[in-house]
Amino acid sequence: MASKLAPTKLSILGKESIVVDYGIWGTWIAEDLFMNLATSQEKLTSKDESISDDELKSKDTITTFILVTDQHLSKLYVPHFQKAYHEVALKLKKDIRLLICPPLFPGEVSKTREEAGKLQDWLLSPERDPSPDTKCCFIALGGGVIGDFTGYVASTYKRGVKFVQVPTTLLAMVDSSIGGKNGVDTPAGKNLIGTFWQPSRIYVDLDFLNSLPEREFINGMAEVVKTAAIWDKQKFNELEAHAMQLMDALRRPVSKDDNRLTKVKGVLKDIVLGSIAVKAEVVTQDEREGGLRNILNFGHSIGHAIEGILTPEILHGECVAIGMVLEADLSRLTGLLSGDAVARLRECLASYGLPVSLKDTAVRERSNLKHCAVDKIMEVMAVDKKNVGKSKRVTLLEDIGRTHQKKAVAVSDQDLKVVLSSGIRVLSMKDRRFSVSCRPPGSKSISNRALLLASLGTGKCRLSNLLLSDDTEHMKNALVSLKAATFKPHDGGVDLIVDGHGGHLEAPSEEIYIGNAGTAARFLTSIATIARSGESDYTILTGNSAMKKRKIGPLVTALRNNSAAIEYIGKAEDPEEASQTLPLRIEATEGIKGGDINLSATFSSQYVSSILMCAPLSREQPVTLRLVGGSPVSQTYIDMTTALMGGFGVHVTKSEAEDHTYHIPQTSYQNPPSFEVESDASSATYPLAIAAITGSTCTVPNIGSSSLQGDARFAVDVLKPMGCKVEQSASSTTVTGPPVGALQPLEVIDMEPMTDAFLTCAILAAVAQGRAGKSTTRIVGIANQRGKECNRIQAMRVELAKFGVSCRELANGIEIDGIDYRQLQTPQNGVDCYDDHRVAMSFSVLALVAPKGALIRERECVGKTWPGWWETLRNTFGARLEGVDLENPSKQEPPPDSVEYDGRSIYLIGMRGAGKTTTGKHLADALEHQFVDLDSLLEENAEKTIPEIIQDSGWDGFRTRELALLKTTLRNKKEGCVFSCGGGIVEIPEARQTLINYHESGGLVILVQRDIEDIVDYLQVDKSRPAYVDDMRSVIKRRQPWYDQCSNYQYYSQRAPSHSLDRASKELERFIAILTGKRHPFDRIRSRDRSFFVSLTVPDVAAALDFIPEVVVGSDAVELRVDLLEDPSSRDIIPSLEYVANQLAILRGSSDLPIIFTVRTIAQGGKFPDGAHKEMFSLLNLALRTGVEFLDLEISLPESVLRFISRRKGHTKIIASHHDPEGNLSWTGTSNSWTPHWEKALLYGDIAKLVGVATCQDDNFKLLKFKEYVSNLELAKPLIAINMRRQGQLSRVQNTLLTPVSHPALPFKAAPGQLSAAEIRTCLSRIGAIEPSKFYLFGKPINQSRSPAMHNSQFNQHGFPHVYNLLETDKAEDVEKVIANEDFGGASVTIPLKLDIMPHLDDISEDAKTIGAVNTLIADHSRESKSGQGFHLTGRNTDWQGMVKVLENAGARSATGQSGLVVGGGGTARAAIYALHQMRFTPIYLLGRSASKIEALIESFPKEYNLQLFKIRQAQYTFIPSTAIGTIPADRPIEHDMREALVQLFAQQKKGFLLEMAYGREATDLMELAQQWEIIPGLEVLAAQALYQFEAWTGIMPRLKTLREACGLED
């Protein structure tokens, strides 16, 4: 309902056509349309001067209102309006038709010429009867898309008709609905087709904002902040003041019965009115963008370019917010805008939840780390319509509320690159003689203390010259979270009013994030103890990765000893340091107890300051603080703290009786009316150092000898002894440097009073040279600098070395050997700053005199204390700067666990009996690591068995040793080992945390599991360990959550019989490949012309083992449909995690194909409950933990699930899928378009999968157009796109990547219309997409060959149109003619052509070269022959593969001390040798008739084959062969000496495997001799090698069973 007062009206272009209020949608708007618009006296265009006033009324009367909206808003708001409209029409007796257009699909996809044409066709259709005439009026109900679209349609329909705007989003209310610009998108870009067409009315109903999602509201606030920033400083001040109030209201839950904006209605209306008024005024003065209107594009020049890259994941307002900050940076760089103004803009935007940097966490996560290359941003900016020629134009600010000019101005590409780039190159300074004054920002140390003390105090305090930086912003935000104070900008934002709450803090529900702000971290650790229970009973204090490495242990210990309840909850990179760093959980105890506190202050003075400031608010008694362990570091900072506390009403007494002891009264802080923050003395060292190093003069006007800061002594104590002229008063310091290159080294300088300034001193020492040849400067007293933002001492040594400067680290300092500045080298990859502002600023000083300057990486890190440092360098000192884009998209921070394996040691955990030893040995063998059983190592070190250790020391003693050993391995065996931990390692809390820390920092901890009953059976038999006190099953159940927490992967180890060990090993190798990222099957799949995956529609994989090997043939992957599994132990349809893990393991063991893990929900056409998000998440996480190759991720799942899975995917490929079983989506239309789903799939997946429904064949061709469209886009990813149902089968034939297929042996198809892979190939063959080829067997004699039967049966079975024939010949010339034919596909080659064929080939595989024979030809018609004529031919040898296959199938395998034997020395013997070598048999013995011939054969192979002559009558062999291959022709007898040697062998080796390659006789002489061995006939090899031939020709590995049947072999 509208307010009782009349709505507020604003004028634009001379008319009061903007209406703003609450509750006007419905009756009020309907009445206004009828009373004021339908009877309007307006003329549509200014050209209608000939129309008389009498004629106007009849011509302009509205006959039809046409409402345009989208599907979402239609349901929410249209019925209400229809009802109100008809009621008003009845009351006013109006007969004006209301047409409701078919609602559009929400989003940008609807804003196209095609959709506009559809709407106009709908209006002109006879069904409208009559179609709207020129007296109609469109009503645009929606956001910017609907407004732009409707305005475009209205301006072109019947050559232009009226329209009104009813914006429903904040962004549309304050921006797009005002000004008359409209447009539609084209493939070339957004809004490239459009008009200027002013709306007759703009109805702004603020009630729409009540249901607007938070992110959309924030999106609009970017435009609100923008208009204030360019036009109205007072409005900007109000935005700053009301941010917290508005955001608190906005974040309340949306309710139908409760308007969350009730308490801020007045504020919100004022803000919206103010923003609209600015735009209305600008449009009125410049309707057609002649110049002034360009200022509305502040933030848009860069923001639109960013949006063009990050859309649709990052919203328009979010991109503009980042653009505003960057364009403000540009204004600062060019000397127009102060640093304080930039900081205010950043802070204001951030206070409304808007991103201010491309590095913002939300931006990176939402965009999936999408990269905004500087060159790409510049490229997009080059086509901005504001540009003139090649000159880029940007709106620059001069102050908050005022632009530099009333138009956009030209800016240089060089300046743009400086503000856009992550790195900055500081060039050598040419003019090194100048005299300047430089005022550094406020002191970080004093600013943080003043903020904190004023917040703890009672009353208001005006802080001036406060540092506006990342650090102080983190401190302010933390204090707001703790409800310690409220903050309000004053005097245009120059000052800050702090209204302190007198120490009444409350623990917040959200964690407090302080980035890398070490001062805030240490101060807040103590201050958070003061809080009482509020939204939470504790405070979580955390920071970025660098902050989590910075020690805080001594402070926490001291606080704990005084009743503070503080818990370390971190996961540090070094597991042993986890108990020393953030994050912390700090209980709300309303202060520490008080009394005596002992604190070690030799590491950081901030520990002391933290307790000092917290102490007055102790609970029970005053605090006496004793600093123990020696003299405290940085005493001047402690003195600063006590002095500042005195200024806020608390007077600390330093004991005269005890050294380093302070007495703090128990009292409250009282705020002074005002407090001015000194400039930062540490920062002042940089401009003074520039004067020193360049021989120039610099004055810092507000830091002198009376400063509270120890670093104020830098000029006198450091620069003066180095040869500078120093003039220092109580409040000012001036330095004039000696001639360039004349700085003097300092033999030794103790910088303990000003430790932060040591970096500046080190830079100067690098170019300081003594007169007597002594150029070494020794800096001491700075040990605490190892624990700052980085290890600064180490950083200076490493980075100075890049300039050619030698340094040596000392225990508490550094030595630097100065060199001639002209000999400074250029750091090859720039200076690494370690996210440390002082490192960056220090080296920028050195770069000024380096001959070629230097690249400083991490340009933005100076924002911690001097955000405008680079502008100061350029504008005050005249330095030349160049931007350098260091953000390579290929080097973006990868998701956790997705970094390629670097050789770090691996830990296996799990119950005893789960298979850790077997798994670990396979793992170590595959990775060439050392396997170590920690239990065995523990026994070895103790020289006792574990039962003996427990008997002697008890379980606690054993666990202590177990933990110590774990830590020792982490410390001393960081790489190259696989450790198997004892089953009970997780019983130790510290061990659990250690393992968690290890895998969180990128290490691999693998949980090895097995069926619980198998484990119980094993433990009942195994007596090598003490019996469990508890029931074994209860032990397993208790430990399971710990095992899960401590591991990042899990492997299900099935108990396998000995003959299955080879398969188990291969299965584990696949698992390892995914874990380590060494290779992924998708690389091979993508290289294929077509690929398929078969969908397993079985309730139990184990029950389908008989036919699974058959159904997977011809596919490239196998899909496990988890939603179709039926767990007999589950109470509902959702299978348990244990059941699914077991099913996965069974499937892995039955097929070599990569697995696609799919949980299909009911809404997406599956059986999994739609709302079971928690259970879905658990299953998806299980898939990642088990290292599946592919994971199907439905993009309809909650964003939190999508983000977690996509970030934690490791090396698993995500198939981001969306299914539309109801057929609601369109491939080509913009209404209900597939495009938003495709865009979302791009965000979360490596592969997109879209499955629609076809109702006619045309739907399949529309799908093809869609695929063609998206494939041409820059960010395209692999796409699976098909239609379901029978009419959609053509789309399955057309799809080329991972087409889902079924198989006749499966119980049912996974989706309607699904085909088998063979059916798809048959279709492709019939339409000519697969051309028939001819395959042959070349050789003589071959008339009895089984090869045609084998291969032709496979061609038919898999849907190929090919034919396999015999070509019996012993002449290579006959073959040469056949292989030149266009329909030649490949061939098998046998004697006598295996060698003769080789000269006719383009390439020969390494195996064929080694063996010296080719038995397989492969034709590649996509490649040209090296001869330039015909196609490419490759020769391979598959005989050896066949030999390996049949031997392994029989159970033969090598192990330590096992050798092989080849009997015979002909051509087949070479393949046999190669086969045994591939199976790792060593040595390989050769036995033949001619010793000399055998010796020659041995010499022809590489030494690593370890070939040896099997000597006749040798009494004993070290390694007796257990596997032999016979290659003597069947029609030749075994000679006497060979027979004697073989008899001797078979007598010594009772069991073994003999592969007899000779066939044609049922039993050869060799077979007779080896009757006690398992004998494999050579015909088996014929079938087995055909496997690899068929795979080489078609890409399909057939079943050996079917080939054996074609050969007449029986099982």
XYZ file of N, CA and C in Angstrom, residues 374-507:
402
model
N 45.609 -8.177 -18.298
C 45.645 -6.732 -18.523
C 45.461 -6.417 -19.997
N 46.125 -7.164 -20.855
C 45.993 -6.913 -22.298
C 44.558 -7.101 -22.766
N 43.871 -8.080 -22.164
C 42.472 -8.320 -22.548
C 41.591 -7.171 -22.078
N 41.821 -6.673 -20.866
C 41.053 -5.529 -20.372
C 41.286 -4.325 -21.278
N 42.530 -4.110 -21.636
C 42.855 -2.977 -22.516
C 42.202 -3.138 -23.890
N 42.157 -4.369 -24.355
C 41.550 -4.644 -25.662
C 40.061 -4.321 -25.648
N 39.380 -4.728 -24.586
C 37.948 -4.438 -24.481
C 37.727 -2.935 -24.314
N 38.561 -2.285 -23.526
C 38.426 -0.838 -23.336
C 38.627 -0.072 -24.637
N 39.372 -0.638 -25.550
C 39.665 0.036 -26.818
C 38.429 0.261 -27.663
N 37.358 -0.502 -27.437
C 36.142 -0.341 -28.245
C 35.052 0.387 -27.471
N 35.400 1.023 -26.345
C 34.429 1.786 -25.569
C 33.932 2.962 -26.406
N 32.621 3.199 -26.378
C 32.030 4.243 -27.218
C 32.456 5.646 -26.802
N 32.983 5.826 -25.589
C 33.453 7.145 -25.156
C 34.770 7.517 -25.808
N 35.476 6.543 -26.345
C 36.806 6.796 -26.874
C 36.753 7.715 -28.090
N 37.861 8.399 -28.312
C 38.025 9.207 -29.515
C 39.239 8.667 -30.237
N 39.009 8.003 -31.382
C 40.100 7.356 -32.084
C 40.686 6.259 -31.221
N 42.001 6.224 -31.081
C 42.658 5.207 -30.276
C 42.829 5.640 -28.824
N 42.399 6.848 -28.517
C 42.575 7.386 -27.168
C 41.482 6.853 -26.250
N 41.891 6.205 -25.183
C 40.933 5.685 -24.206
C 40.535 6.806 -23.255
N 39.243 6.874 -22.971
C 38.738 7.955 -22.122
C 38.096 7.378 -20.864
N 38.427 8.006 -19.760
C 37.982 7.538 -18.447
C 37.539 8.740 -17.628
N 36.516 8.552 -16.807
C 36.090 9.599 -15.878
C 37.011 9.582 -14.664
N 37.683 10.700 -14.425
C 38.621 10.787 -13.310
C 38.047 11.661 -12.209
N 38.328 11.303 -10.971
C 37.874 12.069 -9.820
C 38.938 13.062 -9.374
N 38.452 14.184 -8.890
C 39.340 15.182 -8.290
C 39.191 15.174 -6.769
N 37.983 14.796 -6.332
C 37.694 14.681 -4.910
C 36.421 13.849 -4.796
N 36.117 13.395 -3.616
C 34.833 12.734 -3.422
C 33.731 13.745 -3.731
N 32.840 13.396 -4.635
C 31.748 14.284 -5.021
C 32.065 15.206 -6.171
N 33.269 15.081 -6.763
C 33.624 16.000 -7.848
C 34.561 15.317 -8.839
N 34.181 15.359 -10.127
C 35.037 14.798 -11.172
C 36.055 15.846 -11.618
N 37.119 15.377 -12.235
C 38.176 16.269 -12.706
C 37.651 17.214 -13.771
N 36.932 16.685 -14.713
C 36.257 17.482 -15.729
C 34.834 16.965 -15.871
N 33.970 17.731 -16.475
C 32.582 17.306 -16.662
C 32.454 16.418 -17.890
N 33.393 15.566 -18.039
C 33.391 14.600 -19.134
C 34.496 13.593 -18.885
N 34.492 12.531 -19.663
C 35.595 11.575 -19.606
C 36.806 12.174 -20.292
N 38.008 11.868 -19.786
C 39.227 12.456 -20.341
C 40.171 11.359 -20.825
N 41.047 11.716 -21.709
C 41.996 10.755 -22.278
C 43.027 10.352 -21.228
N 43.349 9.073 -21.205
C 44.387 8.553 -20.315
C 45.343 7.704 -21.145
N 46.574 7.618 -20.685
C 47.574 6.865 -21.436
C 47.497 5.378 -21.113
N 47.859 4.579 -22.102
C 47.909 3.136 -21.871
C 48.923 2.793 -20.787
N 50.000 3.573 -20.714
C 51.036 3.301 -19.718
C 50.484 3.456 -18.303
N 49.717 4.523 -18.085
C 49.135 4.726 -16.758
C 48.100 3.656 -16.445
N 47.312 3.287 -17.440
C 46.319 2.234 -17.228
C 46.985 0.931 -16.810
N 48.072 0.604 -17.463
C 48.763 -0.648 -17.144
C 49.326 -0.633 -15.734
N 49.743 0.537 -15.265
C 50.283 0.610 -13.907
C 49.218 0.231 -12.887
N 47.996 0.774 -13.050
C 46.966 0.499 -12.040
C 46.325 -0.873 -12.242
N 46.397 -1.421 -13.445
C 45.762 -2.711 -13.700
C 46.678 -3.893 -13.386
N 47.971 -3.670 -13.411
C 48.913 -4.778 -13.320
C 49.209 -5.162 -11.875
N 49.569 -6.417 -11.708
C 49.924 -6.908 -10.376
C 51.365 -6.577 -10.025
N 52.194 -6.361 -11.025
C 53.585 -6.004 -10.788
C 53.875 -4.612 -11.310
N 54.948 -4.015 -10.800
C 55.302 -2.675 -11.252
C 56.817 -2.594 -11.429
N 57.241 -2.071 -12.551
C 58.677 -1.898 -12.812
C 59.046 -0.461 -12.489
N 59.976 -0.315 -11.544
C 60.503 1.004 -11.186
C 61.782 1.202 -11.978
N 61.788 2.182 -12.848
C 62.942 2.410 -13.715
C 63.974 3.285 -13.025
N 65.190 3.177 -13.497
C 66.289 3.959 -12.932
C 65.993 5.449 -13.105
N 66.249 6.207 -12.053
C 65.923 7.627 -12.069
C 67.001 8.402 -12.814
N 66.573 9.205 -13.763
C 67.535 9.983 -14.553
C 67.941 11.257 -13.821
N 66.952 12.041 -13.388
C 67.235 13.280 -12.666
C 67.279 12.973 -11.176
N 68.495 12.952 -10.624
C 68.625 12.548 -9.233
C 68.913 13.734 -8.312
N 68.656 14.948 -8.760
C 68.871 16.102 -7.889
C 67.546 16.843 -7.742
N 66.945 16.797 -6.574
C 65.661 17.465 -6.343
C 65.547 17.782 -4.864
N 64.598 18.630 -4.558
C 64.305 18.971 -3.166
C 62.788 18.932 -3.024
N 62.301 18.021 -2.193
C 60.857 17.823 -2.084
C 60.445 17.714 -0.626
N 59.158 17.880 -0.404
C 58.559 17.624 0.905
C 57.582 16.471 0.739
N 57.631 15.530 1.659
C 56.793 14.332 1.539
C 56.184 14.013 2.901
N 54.858 13.937 2.933
C 54.162 13.660 4.201
C 53.634 12.225 4.152
N 54.225 11.298 4.882
C 53.744 9.912 4.892
C 52.370 9.808 5.536
N 51.679 8.737 5.307
C 50.369 8.524 5.954
C 50.541 8.381 7.462
N 49.403 8.346 8.144
C 49.423 8.190 9.589
C 50.103 6.901 10.001
N 50.659 6.923 11.199
C 51.380 5.760 11.713
C 50.450 4.559 11.862
N 50.875 3.435 11.306
C 50.101 2.202 11.460
C 50.052 1.804 12.930
N 51.175 1.893 13.582
C 51.235 1.488 14.991
C 50.318 2.341 15.851
N 50.386 3.657 15.663
C 49.546 4.543 16.474
C 48.084 4.422 16.047
N 47.827 4.315 14.735
C 46.443 4.210 14.254
C 45.740 3.005 14.844
N 46.402 1.867 14.831
C 45.775 0.661 15.377
C 45.525 0.787 16.872
N 46.500 1.348 17.593
C 46.329 1.515 19.035
C 45.221 2.515 19.329
N 45.187 3.621 18.577
C 44.171 4.655 18.816
C 42.771 4.117 18.505
N 42.633 3.382 17.434
C 41.343 2.777 17.103
C 40.866 1.871 18.232
N 41.774 1.065 18.720
C 41.421 0.098 19.757
C 41.081 0.801 21.066
N 41.901 1.730 21.478
C 41.684 2.417 22.759
C 40.407 3.244 22.715
N 40.158 3.926 21.590
C 38.933 4.737 21.484
C 37.699 3.848 21.490
N 37.815 2.642 20.943
C 36.684 1.704 20.943
C 36.419 1.165 22.344
N 37.470 0.968 23.129
C 37.320 0.465 24.490
C 36.878 1.557 25.457
N 37.084 2.815 25.032
C 36.749 3.937 25.905
C 35.271 4.268 25.878
N 34.917 5.187 26.754
C 33.539 5.655 26.844
C 33.449 7.035 26.217
N 32.440 7.228 25.356
C 32.249 8.520 24.715
C 32.832 8.568 23.325
N 32.692 9.756 22.720
C 33.135 9.925 21.342
C 34.524 10.541 21.283
N 35.281 10.081 20.298
C 36.630 10.616 20.090
C 36.831 10.837 18.596
N 37.316 11.999 18.246
C 37.570 12.321 16.837
C 39.031 12.008 16.527
N 39.240 11.016 15.674
C 40.598 10.641 15.262
C 40.924 11.318 13.944
N 42.045 12.007 13.894
C 42.471 12.651 12.644
C 43.814 12.103 12.199
N 44.069 12.218 10.904
C 45.270 11.677 10.250
C 45.401 10.168 10.466
N 44.283 9.514 10.623
C 44.275 8.059 10.797
C 44.720 7.397 9.495
N 45.581 6.409 9.606
C 46.004 5.671 8.415
C 44.818 4.893 7.839
N 44.531 5.109 6.570
C 43.494 4.340 5.889
C 44.195 3.287 5.042
N 44.251 2.073 5.556
C 44.993 1.019 4.875
C 44.321 -0.321 5.133
N 44.873 -1.359 4.515
C 44.328 -2.698 4.730
C 44.356 -3.077 6.203
N 45.481 -2.774 6.881
C 45.632 -3.172 8.284
C 44.599 -2.493 9.175
N 44.466 -1.172 9.032
C 43.518 -0.462 9.884
C 42.079 -0.807 9.517
N 41.847 -1.123 8.259
C 40.502 -1.544 7.850
C 40.142 -2.877 8.517
N 41.105 -3.789 8.561
C 40.861 -5.060 9.256
C 40.579 -4.825 10.739
N 41.322 -3.908 11.336
C 41.106 -3.609 12.754
C 39.710 -3.025 12.963
N 39.308 -2.076 12.144
C 37.985 -1.465 12.269
C 36.884 -2.505 12.109
N 37.004 -3.329 11.075
C 35.977 -4.345 10.825
C 35.863 -5.308 12.005
N 37.016 -5.662 12.574
C 36.998 -6.577 13.716
C 36.294 -5.938 14.906
N 36.580 -4.671 15.159
C 35.953 -3.985 16.293
C 34.447 -3.828 16.090
N 34.039 -3.635 14.835
C 32.605 -3.581 14.533
C 31.972 -4.947 14.786
N 32.648 -6.005 14.357
C 32.127 -7.353 14.574
C 31.957 -7.647 16.061
N 32.880 -7.138 16.866
C 32.826 -7.358 18.314
C 31.888 -6.375 19.013
N 31.272 -5.497 18.229
C 30.372 -4.465 18.762
C 31.072 -3.616 19.812
N 32.351 -3.337 19.541
C 33.150 -2.544 20.474
C 32.867 -1.064 20.336
N 32.443 -0.634 19.120
C 32.232 0.790 18.879
C 31.466 0.956 17.581
N 31.020 2.191 17.350
C 30.499 2.554 16.031
C 31.410 3.629 15.458
N 31.529 3.636 14.129
C 32.439 4.565 13.460
C 31.653 5.417 12.473
N 31.979 6.689 12.445
C 31.294 7.598 11.524
C 32.304 8.580 10.949
N 32.405 8.655 9.601
C 33.329 9.616 8.991
C 32.930 11.041 9.357
N 33.908 11.918 9.419
C 33.664 13.314 9.798
C 34.504 14.217 8.905
N 33.968 15.403 8.691
C 34.687 16.408 7.903
C 35.043 15.858 6.530
N 34.014 15.329 5.857
C 34.239 14.811 4.516
C 35.056 13.546 4.479
N 35.077 12.846 5.605
C 35.801 11.584 5.619
C 37.252 11.716 5.994
N 37.720 12.947 6.222
C 39.120 13.140 6.598
C 39.369 12.588 8.003
N 38.390 12.788 8.876
C 38.512 12.319 10.250
C 37.510 11.195 10.493
N 37.650 10.553 11.646
C 36.748 9.462 12.007
C 36.267 9.674 13.438
N 34.939 9.649 13.602
C 34.362 9.738 14.944
C 34.175 8.320 15.461
N 34.812 8.017 16.585
C 34.683 6.704 17.214
C 33.805 6.863 18.445
N 32.685 6.142 18.452
C 31.804 6.148 19.620
C 32.043 4.854 20.386
N 32.910 4.911 21.399
C 33.305 3.721 22.126
C 32.222 3.198 23.040
N 32.160 1.890 23.179
C 31.133 1.253 24.001
C 31.634 0.881 25.397
N 32.753 1.471 25.787
C 33.222 1.306 27.167
C 33.657 -0.094 27.531
N 34.142 -0.840 26.558
C 34.632 -2.197 26.832
C 33.557 -3.255 26.843
N 32.343 -2.912 26.408
C 31.254 -3.892 26.357
C 31.240 -4.543 24.968
N 31.950 -5.628 24.853
C 32.089 -6.342 23.577
C 31.221 -7.591 23.590
N 30.851 -8.069 22.404
C 30.079 -9.301 22.269
C 30.739 -10.205 21.239
N 30.754 -11.503 21.543
C 31.342 -12.475 20.606
C 30.447 -12.597 19.371
